[in-house]
Amino acid sequence: MGGRIIIADDLVTDRIALKARLAAARHSVTQARTRDELLTRAIADKPDVILIDIDFPGGGIAACRALKARPDLAEVPVVIYGAADDRVARIAALEAGAEECLTDLPGEALLLALLRNLTRKRAEREELLRRQPLGAADAFAEASAGFAPRARITVVPPTATEGPGWRSRIAAASGAKVTLATSATALEPEAEGDAYVIALTPGNPGAALGLVAELRARPSTRHALVLLHTPRERDDTADMAFDFGADAVMRGAFSSAELAARLDRLLDRKRETDRLRARVEDQLDEALRDPLTGLFNRRYADGYLARMQKEHGGTRRSCAMLLLDLDHFKSVNDRFGHLAGDDVLVETARRLKATLREIDLVARIGGEEFLVVLRDTTGDEARLTAERLRAAVADTPVDARDGQTPISVTLSIGMALCSSAISNPRELWDQADRALYVSKAGGRNIVTCAPERSAA
């Protein structure tokens, strides 16, 4: 089943033509002949896309502006068609909030490609919105009105000689920092930007489309804006650009004013979407971190160990696992209070992290228990590191936040070394846990290494 589409056009022939072009993709189509009817249907149907004739009664651009002014309809993509070669009208449509403004009634290939592009982007945005925490929508709306940094635009002009002219015109119209590139250099790190403007040359259309696809495939440029320009008003190759991932296609003589109008709206939307995406990533990060100490939690540690086993496979890369437990931690809470206990945990985490290398893992896996995984380390190096961790905690008392007497705490540590005889992280964990028990039973504040086992 396709999407829900509203066609706003007072000419029955245009409505029939568009509906026929949408039939193959099984879109659900409703029609509107007046402004009131359009608003009523849009509110009731919650469409995925609205198609509006620029000569719609009362004005297609005015109808678009009215739709975008409603909070419940502002996110619905609007495509205006029938602007002919009136560039002023096209720019006005974009400034009114239209996602696209076409010169005439779109053909089937262009129409379906454009709808796929718009519905895909809207679905991605709605998924990001669904993943936001409660109350984030209001905070997000306030944040979106903040300072917008200067945009970086990478331009791939049709020829090298035309490049300087394109750069100066785009910079003057948009106020952005503009970098010139070729199809090859646009993929280099120094050419990365917020948006890419790519010229499609009729003699070599594959180069432009290939660049669009490559930009979408790379993690560093996947979320950048991509705008394609073709000198032809009708261009079947350019129509394919929407399926390759282009955000917009500009047709006819190059216009920096039209480009600026498109970029203004697209960059605003990109910044909003980037903030939504960052918030989701922050949530994922929070789900894998201990909220008190900021260390990774047990969930992350389990996944880390599973990946480590998969990465190492049958290789005998040296590593060590340490289980650390604060000694008599219950008495800290009983004597000084739970807030002081929290201070001890936070400071312990800080000292552990400061003592370890970037490649080592440290996680809080329980109340006063910590896990450390030392990568690419020998047995002697692991023992020295374990002693440094023990001393980092034991040698200096912790200052509680309320100014009470500094709290002295110690760590017991159990350690197990990777070997060919231990086939998985769970077994390594079990060995380290047994060694930790020995440290506890032996007087605490000591490091015990599990006996190394040889393969049978």
Coordinates of N, CA, C and O in Angstrom, one line a residue, residues 138-196:
D138 N 8.9 20.1 23.4 CA 8.9 21.6 23.8 C 10.3 22.1 23.9 O 10.6 23.2 23.4
A139 N 11.2 21.4 24.5 CA 12.6 21.8 24.6 C 13.2 22.0 23.3 O 14.0 22.9 23.0
F140 N 12.9 21.0 22.4 CA 13.4 21.0 21.0 C 12.9 22.2 20.2 O 13.7 22.9 19.5
A141 N 11.7 22.6 20.4 CA 11.1 23.7 19.7 C 11.8 25.0 20.1 O 12.1 25.9 19.3
E142 N 12.1 25.1 21.4 CA 12.8 26.3 21.9 C 14.2 26.4 21.4 O 14.7 27.4 21.0
A143 N 14.9 25.2 21.4 CA 16.3 25.2 21.0 C 16.4 25.5 19.5 O 17.4 26.1 19.1
S144 N 15.4 25.2 18.7 CA 15.6 25.4 17.2 C 15.6 26.8 16.9 O 16.0 27.2 15.8
A145 N 15.2 27.7 17.8 CA 15.3 29.1 17.4 C 16.6 29.8 17.8 O 16.8 31.0 17.7
G146 N 17.6 29.0 18.2 CA 18.9 29.5 18.6 C 19.8 29.9 17.4 O 19.4 29.9 16.3
F147 N 21.0 30.2 17.8 CA 22.0 30.6 16.8 C 22.3 29.5 15.8 O 22.5 28.4 16.1
A148 N 22.3 29.9 14.5 CA 22.6 28.9 13.4 C 24.0 29.2 12.9 O 24.3 30.3 12.4
P149 N 24.9 28.3 13.0 CA 26.3 28.5 12.5 C 26.3 28.7 11.0 O 25.4 28.3 10.3
R150 N 27.3 29.3 10.5 CA 27.5 29.6 9.1 C 27.6 28.2 8.3 O 28.4 27.4 8.7
A151 N 26.7 28.1 7.3 CA 26.7 26.8 6.6 C 28.0 26.6 5.7 O 28.6 27.6 5.3
R152 N 28.3 25.4 5.5 CA 29.4 25.0 4.6 C 28.9 24.3 3.4 O 28.2 23.3 3.5
I153 N 29.1 24.9 2.2 CA 28.6 24.3 1.0 C 29.7 23.9 0.1 O 30.6 24.7 -0.2
T154 N 29.6 22.7 -0.4 CA 30.6 22.2 -1.4 C 30.0 22.2 -2.8 O 28.9 21.6 -2.9
V155 N 30.6 22.8 -3.7 CA 30.0 23.0 -5.1 C 30.8 22.2 -6.1 O 32.1 22.4 -6.1
V156 N 30.2 21.4 -6.9 CA 30.8 20.7 -8.0 C 30.2 21.3 -9.3 O 29.1 21.0 -9.7
P157 N 30.9 22.3 -9.9 CA 30.3 23.1 -11.0 C 30.4 22.3 -12.3 O 31.1 21.2 -12.3
P158 N 29.7 22.7 -13.3 CA 29.7 21.9 -14.6 C 31.1 21.9 -15.2 O 31.5 20.9 -15.8
T159 N 31.9 23.0 -15.1 CA 33.2 23.0 -15.6 C 34.1 23.8 -14.7 O 33.6 24.6 -13.9
A160 N 35.4 23.6 -14.8 CA 36.3 24.3 -13.9 C 36.3 25.8 -14.1 O 36.4 26.6 -13.1
T161 N 36.1 26.2 -15.3 CA 36.1 27.7 -15.6 C 34.8 28.4 -15.0 O 34.8 29.5 -14.7
E162 N 33.7 27.6 -14.9 CA 32.5 28.2 -14.3 C 32.5 28.2 -12.8 O 31.7 28.8 -12.1
G163 N 33.5 27.5 -12.2 CA 33.5 27.3 -10.8 C 33.6 28.6 -10.0 O 32.8 28.9 -9.1
P164 N 34.6 29.5 -10.3 CA 34.7 30.7 -9.5 C 33.4 31.6 -9.5 O 33.0 32.2 -8.5
G165 N 32.7 31.6 -10.7 CA 31.5 32.4 -10.8 C 30.4 31.8 -9.9 O 29.6 32.5 -9.2
W166 N 30.2 30.4 -10.0 CA 29.3 29.8 -9.1 C 29.6 30.0 -7.7 O 28.7 30.3 -6.9
R167 N 30.8 29.9 -7.3 CA 31.2 30.1 -5.9 C 30.8 31.5 -5.4 O 30.2 31.7 -4.3
S168 N 31.2 32.5 -6.1 CA 30.9 33.9 -5.7 C 29.4 34.2 -5.6 O 28.9 34.8 -4.7
R169 N 28.6 33.7 -6.6 CA 27.2 33.9 -6.6 C 26.5 33.2 -5.5 O 25.6 33.7 -4.8
I170 N 26.9 32.0 -5.2 CA 26.3 31.2 -4.1 C 26.7 31.8 -2.8 O 25.8 31.9 -1.9
A171 N 27.9 32.2 -2.6 CA 28.3 32.8 -1.3 C 27.6 34.1 -1.1 O 27.1 34.4 0.1
A172 N 27.4 34.9 -2.1 CA 26.7 36.2 -2.0 C 25.2 36.0 -1.6 O 24.6 36.7 -0.8
A173 N 24.6 35.0 -2.3 CA 23.2 34.8 -2.1 C 22.9 34.1 -0.7 O 21.8 34.3 -0.1
S174 N 23.8 33.2 -0.3 CA 23.5 32.4 0.9 C 24.2 32.8 2.2 O 23.8 32.4 3.3
G175 N 25.3 33.5 2.0 CA 26.1 33.8 3.1 C 26.9 32.7 3.7 O 27.5 32.8 4.8
A176 N 27.0 31.6 2.9 CA 27.7 30.4 3.4 C 29.2 30.4 3.0 O 29.6 31.2 2.1
K177 N 29.9 29.5 3.6 CA 31.3 29.3 3.2 C 31.3 28.3 2.1 O 30.8 27.2 2.3
V178 N 31.8 28.7 0.9 CA 31.6 27.8 -0.3 C 33.0 27.3 -0.7 O 34.0 28.0 -0.8
T179 N 33.0 26.0 -0.9 CA 34.3 25.3 -1.4 C 34.0 24.6 -2.7 O 33.0 24.0 -2.9
L180 N 34.9 24.8 -3.7 CA 34.8 24.2 -5.0 C 35.4 22.8 -5.0 O 36.5 22.6 -4.3
A181 N 34.8 21.9 -5.7 CA 35.4 20.5 -5.8 C 35.0 19.9 -7.1 O 34.2 20.5 -7.9
T182 N 35.6 18.8 -7.4 CA 35.2 18.0 -8.6 C 34.5 16.7 -8.1 O 34.4 16.5 -6.9
S183 N 34.1 15.9 -9.0 CA 33.4 14.7 -8.6 C 34.3 13.8 -7.8 O 33.8 13.0 -6.9
A184 N 35.6 13.9 -8.0 CA 36.6 13.1 -7.3 C 36.9 13.7 -5.9 O 36.9 13.1 -4.9
T185 N 37.2 15.0 -5.9 CA 37.7 15.6 -4.7 C 36.6 15.9 -3.7 O 36.8 16.2 -2.6
A186 N 35.3 15.9 -4.2 CA 34.2 16.1 -3.3 C 34.1 15.1 -2.2 O 33.5 15.3 -1.2
L187 N 34.7 13.9 -2.4 CA 34.7 12.9 -1.4 C 35.8 12.9 -0.4 O 35.8 12.1 0.5
E188 N 36.7 13.9 -0.6 CA 37.8 14.0 0.3 C 37.4 14.7 1.6 O 36.5 15.6 1.6
P189 N 38.0 14.4 2.8 CA 37.5 15.0 4.0 C 37.5 16.5 4.1 O 36.6 17.1 4.7
E190 N 38.5 17.1 3.4 CA 38.5 18.6 3.5 C 37.4 19.2 2.7 O 37.1 20.4 2.9
A191 N 36.7 18.5 1.9 CA 35.6 19.0 1.1 C 34.2 18.8 1.7 O 33.2 19.2 1.2
E192 N 34.2 18.1 2.9 CA 32.9 17.8 3.5 C 32.2 19.1 4.0 O 32.8 20.0 4.5
G193 N 30.9 19.1 3.7 CA 30.1 20.3 4.0 C 28.7 19.9 4.6 O 28.3 18.7 4.6
D194 N 28.0 21.0 4.9 CA 26.6 20.7 5.3 C 25.7 20.4 4.1 O 24.6 19.8 4.2
A195 N 26.1 21.0 2.9 CA 25.3 20.8 1.7 C 26.3 20.7 0.5 O 27.3 21.2 0.5
Y196 N 25.8 19.9 -0.5 CA 26.5 19.7 -1.7 C 25.6 20.2 -2.9 O 24.5 19.8 -3.0

